[in-house]
Coordinates of C-alpha atoms in Angstrom, one line a residue:
M1 CA -6.9 1.6 -13.9
A2 CA -7.8 1.6 -10.2
S3 CA -6.2 4.1 -8.0
V4 CA -2.7 3.2 -6.9
F5 CA -3.4 4.7 -3.5
S6 CA -5.2 3.2 -0.6
S7 CA -8.6 4.7 0.4
S8 CA -8.7 3.5 4.1
F9 CA -8.9 6.1 6.8
F10 CA -5.5 7.3 7.9
C11 CA -3.9 4.3 6.3
P12 CA -0.1 4.9 6.2
L13 CA 1.3 4.4 2.8
K14 CA 4.9 4.4 3.8
T15 CA 7.9 2.6 4.8
T16 CA 10.5 3.7 7.3
K17 CA 12.6 0.6 6.4
L18 CA 15.1 3.2 5.2
R19 CA 18.3 2.6 3.4
I20 CA 18.6 6.3 3.2
K21 CA 21.0 8.5 1.3
L22 CA 20.8 11.6 3.4
Q23 CA 21.4 15.0 1.8
T24 CA 24.0 17.3 3.5
L25 CA 22.5 20.5 4.7
Q26 CA 24.3 23.7 3.9
S27 CA 26.6 25.0 6.6
S28 CA 25.1 28.5 6.3
Q29 CA 21.9 27.6 8.1
K30 CA 21.2 29.6 11.2
P31 CA 21.5 27.7 14.5
F32 CA 18.5 26.5 16.5
L33 CA 17.6 27.6 20.0
I34 CA 17.3 24.3 21.8
S35 CA 18.1 23.2 25.2
S36 CA 21.3 21.1 25.9
L37 CA 19.0 18.4 27.4
Q38 CA 17.2 18.0 24.1
L39 CA 20.5 18.0 22.2
R40 CA 21.6 15.0 24.3
E41 CA 18.4 13.0 23.7
L42 CA 19.5 11.5 20.4
D43 CA 22.0 8.7 19.8
P44 CA 25.2 10.3 18.4
K45 CA 25.1 7.7 15.7
I46 CA 22.0 9.3 14.2
P47 CA 22.9 11.0 10.9
Q48 CA 23.4 14.7 11.1
P49 CA 20.5 15.6 8.9
V50 CA 18.2 13.7 11.2
Q51 CA 19.6 15.5 14.2
T52 CA 19.0 18.8 12.5
F53 CA 15.5 17.7 11.6
W54 CA 14.9 16.9 15.3
K55 CA 16.2 20.3 16.4
W56 CA 13.8 21.9 13.9
L57 CA 10.9 20.0 15.3
C58 CA 11.9 21.1 18.8
D59 CA 12.4 24.7 17.8
E60 CA 9.0 24.8 16.1
G61 CA 7.3 23.4 19.1
V62 CA 6.2 20.1 17.4
V63 CA 8.1 18.2 20.1
S64 CA 9.1 19.0 23.6
I65 CA 10.9 17.5 26.6
K66 CA 7.6 15.7 27.4
T67 CA 7.4 14.0 24.0
P68 CA 7.9 10.3 24.9
V69 CA 9.4 9.2 21.6
K70 CA 12.5 10.3 19.6
P71 CA 14.3 9.2 16.4
G72 CA 16.5 6.2 16.9
I73 CA 18.6 3.6 15.0
V74 CA 16.5 0.4 14.7
A75 CA 16.6 -2.8 12.7
E76 CA 14.7 -1.2 9.9
G77 CA 17.2 1.7 9.7
L78 CA 15.5 4.7 11.3
G79 CA 12.5 4.7 13.5
L80 CA 10.9 6.1 16.7
V81 CA 12.0 4.8 20.1
A82 CA 10.4 5.3 23.5
K83 CA 12.3 7.7 25.8
R84 CA 10.4 6.2 28.8
D85 CA 7.8 3.6 29.6
I86 CA 4.6 4.2 27.5
S87 CA 1.2 2.8 28.3
K88 CA -1.0 1.3 25.7
G89 CA -3.3 4.0 24.3
E90 CA -1.0 6.8 25.5
T91 CA -0.6 9.7 23.1
V92 CA 3.0 9.7 21.8
L93 CA 3.0 12.6 19.4
G94 CA 0.9 15.4 17.9
V95 CA 1.9 17.2 14.7
P96 CA 0.1 20.5 14.2
K97 CA -1.9 21.0 10.9
R98 CA 0.5 23.8 9.8
F99 CA 3.1 21.1 9.3
W100 CA 1.0 18.7 7.2
I101 CA 1.9 18.6 3.6
N102 CA -1.4 18.2 1.9
T103 CA -3.5 19.8 -0.9
D104 CA -4.2 22.8 1.4
A105 CA -0.5 23.4 1.6
V106 CA -0.2 23.1 -2.1
A107 CA -3.1 25.5 -2.7
E108 CA -1.5 28.1 -0.4
S109 CA 1.9 27.8 -2.1
E110 CA 3.2 29.6 -5.2
I111 CA 2.2 26.7 -7.4
G112 CA -1.3 26.5 -6.1
N113 CA -3.0 28.1 -9.1
V114 CA -1.3 25.8 -11.7
C115 CA -2.2 22.7 -9.6
T116 CA -5.9 23.4 -9.6
G117 CA -7.7 20.4 -11.2
L118 CA -4.8 18.0 -10.9
E119 CA -5.0 14.7 -9.1
P120 CA -4.1 15.3 -5.4
W121 CA -1.1 13.0 -5.6
I122 CA 0.2 14.8 -8.7
S123 CA 0.0 18.3 -7.1
L124 CA 1.7 16.9 -4.0
A125 CA 4.4 15.4 -6.1
L126 CA 5.1 18.7 -7.8
F127 CA 5.1 20.5 -4.5
L128 CA 7.6 18.0 -3.1
L129 CA 9.9 18.5 -6.0
R130 CA 9.8 22.2 -5.8
E131 CA 10.3 22.3 -2.0
K132 CA 13.2 19.9 -2.4
W133 CA 14.8 22.3 -4.9
K134 CA 14.2 25.5 -2.8
D135 CA 17.0 26.5 -0.4
D136 CA 14.6 28.5 1.7
S137 CA 11.8 25.9 1.9
K138 CA 9.9 25.7 5.1
W139 CA 10.3 21.9 4.9
K140 CA 14.0 21.8 3.9
Y141 CA 15.0 19.9 7.1
Y142 CA 12.3 17.4 6.4
M143 CA 13.3 17.1 2.7
A144 CA 16.8 16.4 3.9
V145 CA 15.8 13.2 5.7
L146 CA 13.7 11.7 2.9
P147 CA 15.4 8.7 1.2
E148 CA 16.4 8.8 -2.4
S149 CA 14.4 5.6 -2.9
T150 CA 13.0 2.5 -1.1
D151 CA 13.0 -1.1 -2.0
S152 CA 9.6 -0.7 -3.6
T153 CA 9.4 -2.7 -6.8
I154 CA 8.8 0.5 -8.8
Y155 CA 12.6 1.2 -8.3
W156 CA 13.9 -2.2 -9.3
S157 CA 16.1 -2.8 -12.2
E158 CA 15.2 -5.1 -15.1
E159 CA 17.4 -7.8 -13.6
E160 CA 15.7 -7.5 -10.2
L161 CA 12.3 -7.5 -11.8
S162 CA 13.1 -10.8 -13.6
E163 CA 13.1 -12.4 -10.2
I164 CA 9.4 -11.9 -10.0
Q165 CA 8.6 -13.3 -13.4
G166 CA 5.2 -14.7 -13.7
T167 CA 3.9 -13.0 -10.5
Q168 CA 0.9 -10.7 -10.1
L169 CA 3.4 -8.3 -8.4
L170 CA 5.3 -7.9 -11.6
S171 CA 2.2 -7.1 -13.7
T172 CA 1.0 -4.7 -11.0
T173 CA 4.4 -3.0 -10.8
L174 CA 4.6 -2.6 -14.6
S175 CA 1.1 -1.1 -14.7
V176 CA 1.9 1.3 -11.9
K177 CA 5.1 2.4 -13.7
E178 CA 3.2 2.9 -16.9
Y179 CA 0.6 4.9 -15.1
V180 CA 3.1 7.2 -13.5
Q181 CA 5.0 7.7 -16.7
D182 CA 1.8 8.6 -18.5
E183 CA 0.9 11.1 -15.8
F184 CA 4.3 12.6 -15.9
Q185 CA 4.1 13.2 -19.7
K186 CA 0.7 14.9 -19.2
V187 CA 1.8 17.1 -16.3
E188 CA 5.0 18.0 -18.0
E189 CA 3.2 19.2 -21.1
Q190 CA 0.3 20.9 -19.3
V191 CA 2.0 22.4 -16.2
I192 CA 5.8 22.2 -16.0
L193 CA 7.0 23.3 -19.4
G194 CA 4.5 26.3 -19.5
N195 CA 5.5 27.6 -16.1
K196 CA 9.2 27.8 -16.1
Q197 CA 9.1 30.7 -13.6
L198 CA 7.6 28.3 -11.0
F199 CA 9.7 25.3 -12.1
P200 CA 13.1 26.8 -13.1
F201 CA 14.8 23.5 -12.6
P202 CA 14.8 20.3 -14.6
I203 CA 12.2 17.7 -13.6
T204 CA 12.9 14.3 -15.0
L205 CA 10.8 11.1 -15.0
D206 CA 13.1 9.8 -12.3
D207 CA 12.4 12.8 -10.2
F208 CA 8.7 12.3 -10.6
F209 CA 9.1 8.6 -9.6
W210 CA 10.9 9.7 -6.5
A211 CA 8.1 12.0 -5.5
F212 CA 5.5 9.3 -6.3
G213 CA 7.4 6.8 -4.3
M214 CA 7.7 9.1 -1.3
L215 CA 3.9 9.6 -1.3
R216 CA 3.2 6.0 -2.0
S217 CA 5.4 4.9 0.9
R218 CA 5.0 7.7 3.5
A219 CA 1.7 9.5 3.0
F220 CA -1.4 9.0 5.2
S221 CA -4.8 8.9 3.7
R222 CA -7.7 10.6 5.4
G223 CA -10.8 9.1 3.9
G224 CA -9.4 8.6 0.4
I225 CA -6.9 9.8 -2.1
Q226 CA -8.4 13.3 -2.1
N227 CA -6.9 13.8 1.4
L228 CA -3.4 12.4 1.1
M229 CA -0.9 14.1 3.4
L230 CA 2.7 13.8 4.5
V231 CA 3.2 14.3 8.2
P232 CA 6.8 15.0 9.2
F233 CA 7.9 13.2 12.4
A234 CA 4.8 10.9 12.3
D235 CA 6.1 9.2 9.2
L236 CA 9.1 7.8 11.1
A237 CA 6.9 5.2 12.7
N238 CA 7.6 1.7 11.4
H239 CA 5.3 -1.2 10.9
S240 CA 4.9 -4.3 13.0
V241 CA 3.0 -7.5 12.7
K242 CA 2.5 -7.3 16.4
V243 CA 0.1 -4.4 16.0
T244 CA -3.3 -5.9 15.1
T245 CA -5.4 -2.7 15.1
E246 CA -5.6 0.4 12.9
D247 CA -7.4 2.7 15.3
H248 CA -4.3 4.4 16.8
I249 CA -4.2 7.4 14.5
H250 CA -6.5 10.4 15.1
E251 CA -7.1 14.1 14.4
V252 CA -7.6 16.0 17.6
G253 CA -7.5 19.6 18.8
G254 CA -4.6 20.4 21.0
P255 CA -1.7 22.8 21.9
A256 CA 0.6 23.4 18.9
G257 CA 3.2 25.5 20.7
L258 CA 3.6 27.7 23.7
F259 CA 0.7 30.0 22.8
S260 CA -1.2 28.3 20.0
W261 CA -3.9 25.7 19.5
D262 CA -4.4 23.7 16.3
L263 CA -5.7 20.5 14.8
L264 CA -3.1 17.8 15.5
F265 CA -2.2 14.5 13.8
S266 CA -2.0 12.3 16.8
F267 CA -0.6 8.8 17.4
Q268 CA -1.6 6.7 20.4
S269 CA 0.6 3.7 21.2
P270 CA -1.1 0.5 20.2
L271 CA 1.3 -1.5 22.4
R272 CA 2.7 -1.1 25.9
L273 CA 6.3 0.0 25.6
K274 CA 9.3 0.1 27.8
A275 CA 12.0 2.8 27.6
G276 CA 14.2 2.0 24.5
D277 CA 11.5 -0.1 22.7
Q278 CA 10.5 0.9 19.2
F279 CA 7.2 2.7 18.7
L280 CA 5.4 0.7 16.0
I281 CA 2.1 1.0 14.1
Q282 CA 0.1 -1.1 11.6
Y283 CA 0.3 -0.2 7.9
G284 CA -2.8 -2.1 6.9
L285 CA -4.3 -5.3 8.1
K286 CA -5.8 -6.2 4.7
K287 CA -2.7 -5.6 2.6
S288 CA -1.0 -8.6 1.0
N289 CA 2.7 -9.1 0.8
A290 CA 2.6 -7.9 -2.8
D291 CA 0.9 -4.7 -1.6
M292 CA 3.6 -4.3 1.0
A293 CA 6.3 -4.9 -1.6
I294 CA 5.1 -2.3 -4.1
G295 CA 4.1 0.2 -1.5
Y296 CA 6.7 0.0 1.1
G297 CA 9.6 -2.1 -0.1
F298 CA 9.4 -5.0 2.4
I299 CA 7.2 -8.0 3.1
E300 CA 6.2 -9.8 6.3
P301 CA 7.4 -13.4 7.0
N302 CA 3.7 -14.0 7.6
S303 CA 1.8 -16.5 5.5
A304 CA -1.4 -14.6 6.2
R305 CA -0.1 -11.9 3.9
D306 CA 0.4 -14.3 1.0
A307 CA -2.4 -13.8 -1.6
F308 CA -3.4 -14.2 -5.2
T309 CA -6.3 -12.4 -7.0
L310 CA -8.5 -14.5 -9.2
T311 CA -10.2 -12.4 -11.9
L312 CA -13.4 -13.7 -13.4
E313 CA -15.4 -12.2 -16.3
I314 CA -18.8 -12.6 -17.9
S315 CA -18.2 -13.0 -21.6
K316 CA -19.8 -10.3 -23.7
T317 CA -20.4 -13.0 -26.4
D318 CA -22.6 -15.0 -23.9
D319 CA -26.2 -15.2 -25.2
F320 CA -27.3 -14.4 -21.7
Y321 CA -24.7 -11.7 -21.0
G322 CA -27.3 -9.1 -20.0
D323 CA -29.2 -11.4 -17.7
K324 CA -26.0 -12.6 -16.0
L325 CA -24.7 -9.0 -15.6
D326 CA -28.0 -7.9 -14.0
I327 CA -27.7 -10.7 -11.5
A328 CA -24.1 -10.0 -10.7
E329 CA -24.7 -6.3 -10.3
S330 CA -27.7 -6.9 -8.0
N331 CA -25.3 -8.7 -5.8
G332 CA -22.5 -6.1 -5.7
L333 CA -20.4 -7.6 -8.5
G334 CA -20.0 -6.7 -12.2
E335 CA -18.9 -7.9 -15.6
T336 CA -15.5 -8.5 -14.1
A337 CA -15.0 -9.6 -10.5
E338 CA -11.8 -9.9 -8.5
F339 CA -11.5 -12.3 -5.6
D340 CA -8.6 -12.0 -3.2
I341 CA -7.6 -15.4 -1.9
K342 CA -5.2 -15.6 1.1
L343 CA -3.1 -18.5 2.1
G344 CA -4.7 -20.7 4.8
Q345 CA -8.1 -18.9 4.6
S346 CA -11.4 -20.0 3.2
L347 CA -12.4 -18.9 -0.3
P348 CA -14.5 -15.7 -0.5
P349 CA -18.2 -16.6 -0.2
P350 CA -19.3 -14.9 -3.5
L351 CA -16.7 -16.9 -5.5
F352 CA -18.7 -20.1 -6.1
P353 CA -22.0 -18.3 -7.0
Y354 CA -20.2 -16.0 -9.4
L355 CA -18.3 -19.0 -11.0
R356 CA -21.5 -20.9 -11.4
L357 CA -23.2 -17.8 -12.9
V358 CA -20.4 -17.2 -15.4
S359 CA -20.4 -20.9 -16.4
L360 CA -24.1 -21.4 -16.8
G361 CA -25.0 -22.8 -20.1
G362 CA -27.1 -25.4 -22.0
T363 CA -30.1 -26.5 -20.1
D364 CA -29.0 -24.7 -17.0
N365 CA -29.9 -21.4 -18.7
F366 CA -33.5 -22.0 -17.8
L367 CA -32.7 -20.5 -14.4
L368 CA -32.1 -17.1 -16.1
E369 CA -35.5 -17.2 -17.9
S370 CA -37.9 -18.4 -15.1
I371 CA -36.5 -17.1 -11.8
T372 CA -35.8 -13.6 -10.6
G373 CA -32.3 -12.3 -10.2
N374 CA -32.0 -12.5 -6.4
A375 CA -33.6 -16.0 -6.4
V376 CA -31.1 -17.1 -9.0
W377 CA -28.2 -15.9 -6.9
N378 CA -29.5 -17.8 -3.9
L379 CA -29.7 -21.0 -6.0
L380 CA -26.2 -20.4 -7.3
E381 CA -24.8 -20.7 -3.7
L382 CA -25.4 -24.5 -4.2
P383 CA -24.5 -26.7 -7.1
V384 CA -26.7 -26.3 -10.1
S385 CA -25.8 -29.3 -12.2
R386 CA -23.0 -31.8 -12.5
A387 CA -22.0 -30.3 -15.8
N388 CA -21.8 -26.8 -14.4
E389 CA -19.9 -27.9 -11.3
E390 CA -17.5 -29.9 -13.3
L391 CA -16.9 -27.0 -15.6
I392 CA -16.0 -24.5 -12.9
C393 CA -13.6 -27.0 -11.4
K394 CA -11.9 -27.5 -14.8
V395 CA -11.7 -23.7 -15.5
V396 CA -10.2 -22.9 -12.1
R397 CA -7.7 -25.8 -12.1
D398 CA -6.6 -25.0 -15.7
S399 CA -6.1 -21.3 -14.7
C400 CA -4.1 -22.3 -11.6
R401 CA -1.9 -24.7 -13.6
S402 CA -1.4 -22.1 -16.3
A403 CA -0.4 -19.4 -13.7
L404 CA 2.0 -21.8 -12.0
S405 CA 3.7 -22.6 -15.2
G406 CA 4.6 -18.9 -15.6
Y407 CA 7.0 -18.9 -12.6
H408 CA 10.7 -19.8 -13.3
T409 CA 11.2 -21.5 -9.9
T410 CA 9.3 -24.0 -7.8
I411 CA 8.0 -23.6 -4.3
E412 CA 10.7 -26.0 -3.1
E413 CA 13.4 -24.0 -4.8
D414 CA 12.2 -20.8 -3.2
E415 CA 12.0 -22.3 0.2
K416 CA 15.5 -23.6 -0.1
L417 CA 16.7 -20.1 -1.0
M418 CA 14.9 -18.5 2.0
K419 CA 16.3 -21.1 4.4
G420 CA 19.8 -20.5 3.0
G421 CA 19.7 -16.9 4.0
N422 CA 22.2 -14.3 2.7
L423 CA 19.6 -12.8 0.3
S424 CA 19.6 -9.2 -0.6
S425 CA 16.6 -7.2 0.6
R426 CA 15.1 -7.1 -2.8
L427 CA 15.8 -10.8 -3.6
Q428 CA 14.2 -11.6 -0.3
I429 CA 11.0 -9.8 -1.3
A430 CA 11.0 -11.5 -4.8
V431 CA 11.4 -15.0 -3.4
G432 CA 8.9 -14.4 -0.6
V433 CA 6.2 -13.0 -2.9
R434 CA 6.6 -15.5 -5.7
A435 CA 6.6 -18.4 -3.2
G436 CA 3.5 -17.0 -1.5
E437 CA 1.6 -16.6 -4.8
K438 CA 2.4 -20.2 -5.8
K439 CA 1.3 -21.6 -2.4
V440 CA -2.0 -19.8 -2.8
L441 CA -2.4 -21.1 -6.4
Q442 CA -1.6 -24.6 -5.2
Q443 CA -4.1 -24.2 -2.3
V444 CA -6.8 -23.2 -4.8
D445 CA -6.0 -26.1 -7.1
D446 CA -6.2 -28.5 -4.2
I447 CA -9.6 -27.2 -3.2
F448 CA -11.0 -27.7 -6.7
R449 CA -9.3 -31.0 -7.2
E450 CA -11.0 -32.3 -4.1
R451 CA -14.2 -30.8 -5.4
E452 CA -13.9 -32.8 -8.6
L453 CA -13.6 -36.0 -6.5
E454 CA -16.9 -35.2 -4.8
L455 CA -18.9 -34.5 -7.9
D456 CA -20.7 -37.8 -7.8
E457 CA -21.7 -37.3 -4.2
L458 CA -23.1 -33.8 -4.5
E459 CA -26.8 -32.9 -4.8
Y460 CA -27.7 -30.7 -7.7
Y461 CA -30.7 -28.4 -8.2
Q462 CA -31.3 -29.8 -11.7
E463 CA -31.7 -33.3 -10.3
K464 CA -34.2 -32.1 -7.6
E465 CA -36.3 -30.3 -10.3
A466 CA -36.3 -33.3 -12.6

């Protein structure tokens, strides 16, 4: 299956929409050397583990009096708020490389040797579980503020999952859960059980799902899954629809303490902020609400995030399978092609040519025999024949109606629920996603229904050649 992690540069895979169950730190920890001014910076309502985490960041030189943001209680639960007015583009934090939890940190740790060759996210998951268990972990104050779960659909009960019956979100969630379970079984056999000296504590499937969920919801990706990393402090930044760019995260060289210089994970403010405003970032402009639900445990009330993926395939039993595959591949597609369709937006330009290619048959197949591949694709951008155009309309409309029949509620029923309010956070996600998917399917069906009504008025290549 495709990777469950994003590959975009520095794309945050996290949620700080926290409903956290914070661990209690041991009272035997040694006190921090921190100024009384910094102690007074935080809202006294901030949970004690978060206050201790902040003190640790101050003591380690990650933050200072000049740092313009701090942890705060926000609508999402916990976030970063401005201590003073902040200009758009101003640097708000810089976390030194020595505090990044990435594959380099794993390689330098006691479990580095046994993690060689593992997928990066798996080695990071094992690292998180071990550091969470260790009393003397360098990251124990960070581990203490990580939530026990999020509202990601990977944590939902069977009853909660029944609310997304028929959705692509459900099938994706089940696939991801199966993938994580399979990977756990393999790593348990190959690494954990044979290295009890390194993992002298029980690691269950639920533990592994916790680590996976933390990475899936909080990690940043630097050019792909090979460079996943958790960045304490930076991962407190919440998402906002108001942020419409993704260029506010950088790696820069800079001071990493009183007498040191290091590579820093740096945030610049994408918005102009006043003191007390929340510092917000963008988690990914191209993500659908289903992506947000499975990754972060929330959705946007933004119809532009509503999406449905149409999957088309060239049948291997097609007499012209090889020719059709060559044409598809020469145009950046393959035997199977997925087209993400978003509510209120035009259909992806390659959709119609690929549909016509897949549906070519009968006398239309002469195109595959007498014309070169690139020329065929150019022709497929316009109607080939009435029979071909009628077939693609029928296939798509039948698929839409079949998909719509799989939901246990109507769009109207979902909208009534949303207007009524008082929905739990997870039910709000379920209703929002399933309503969004149905609206997209209805939109696609409407487009091809109108296309059917125009069939007699279209000009076809076959007729021009006749």
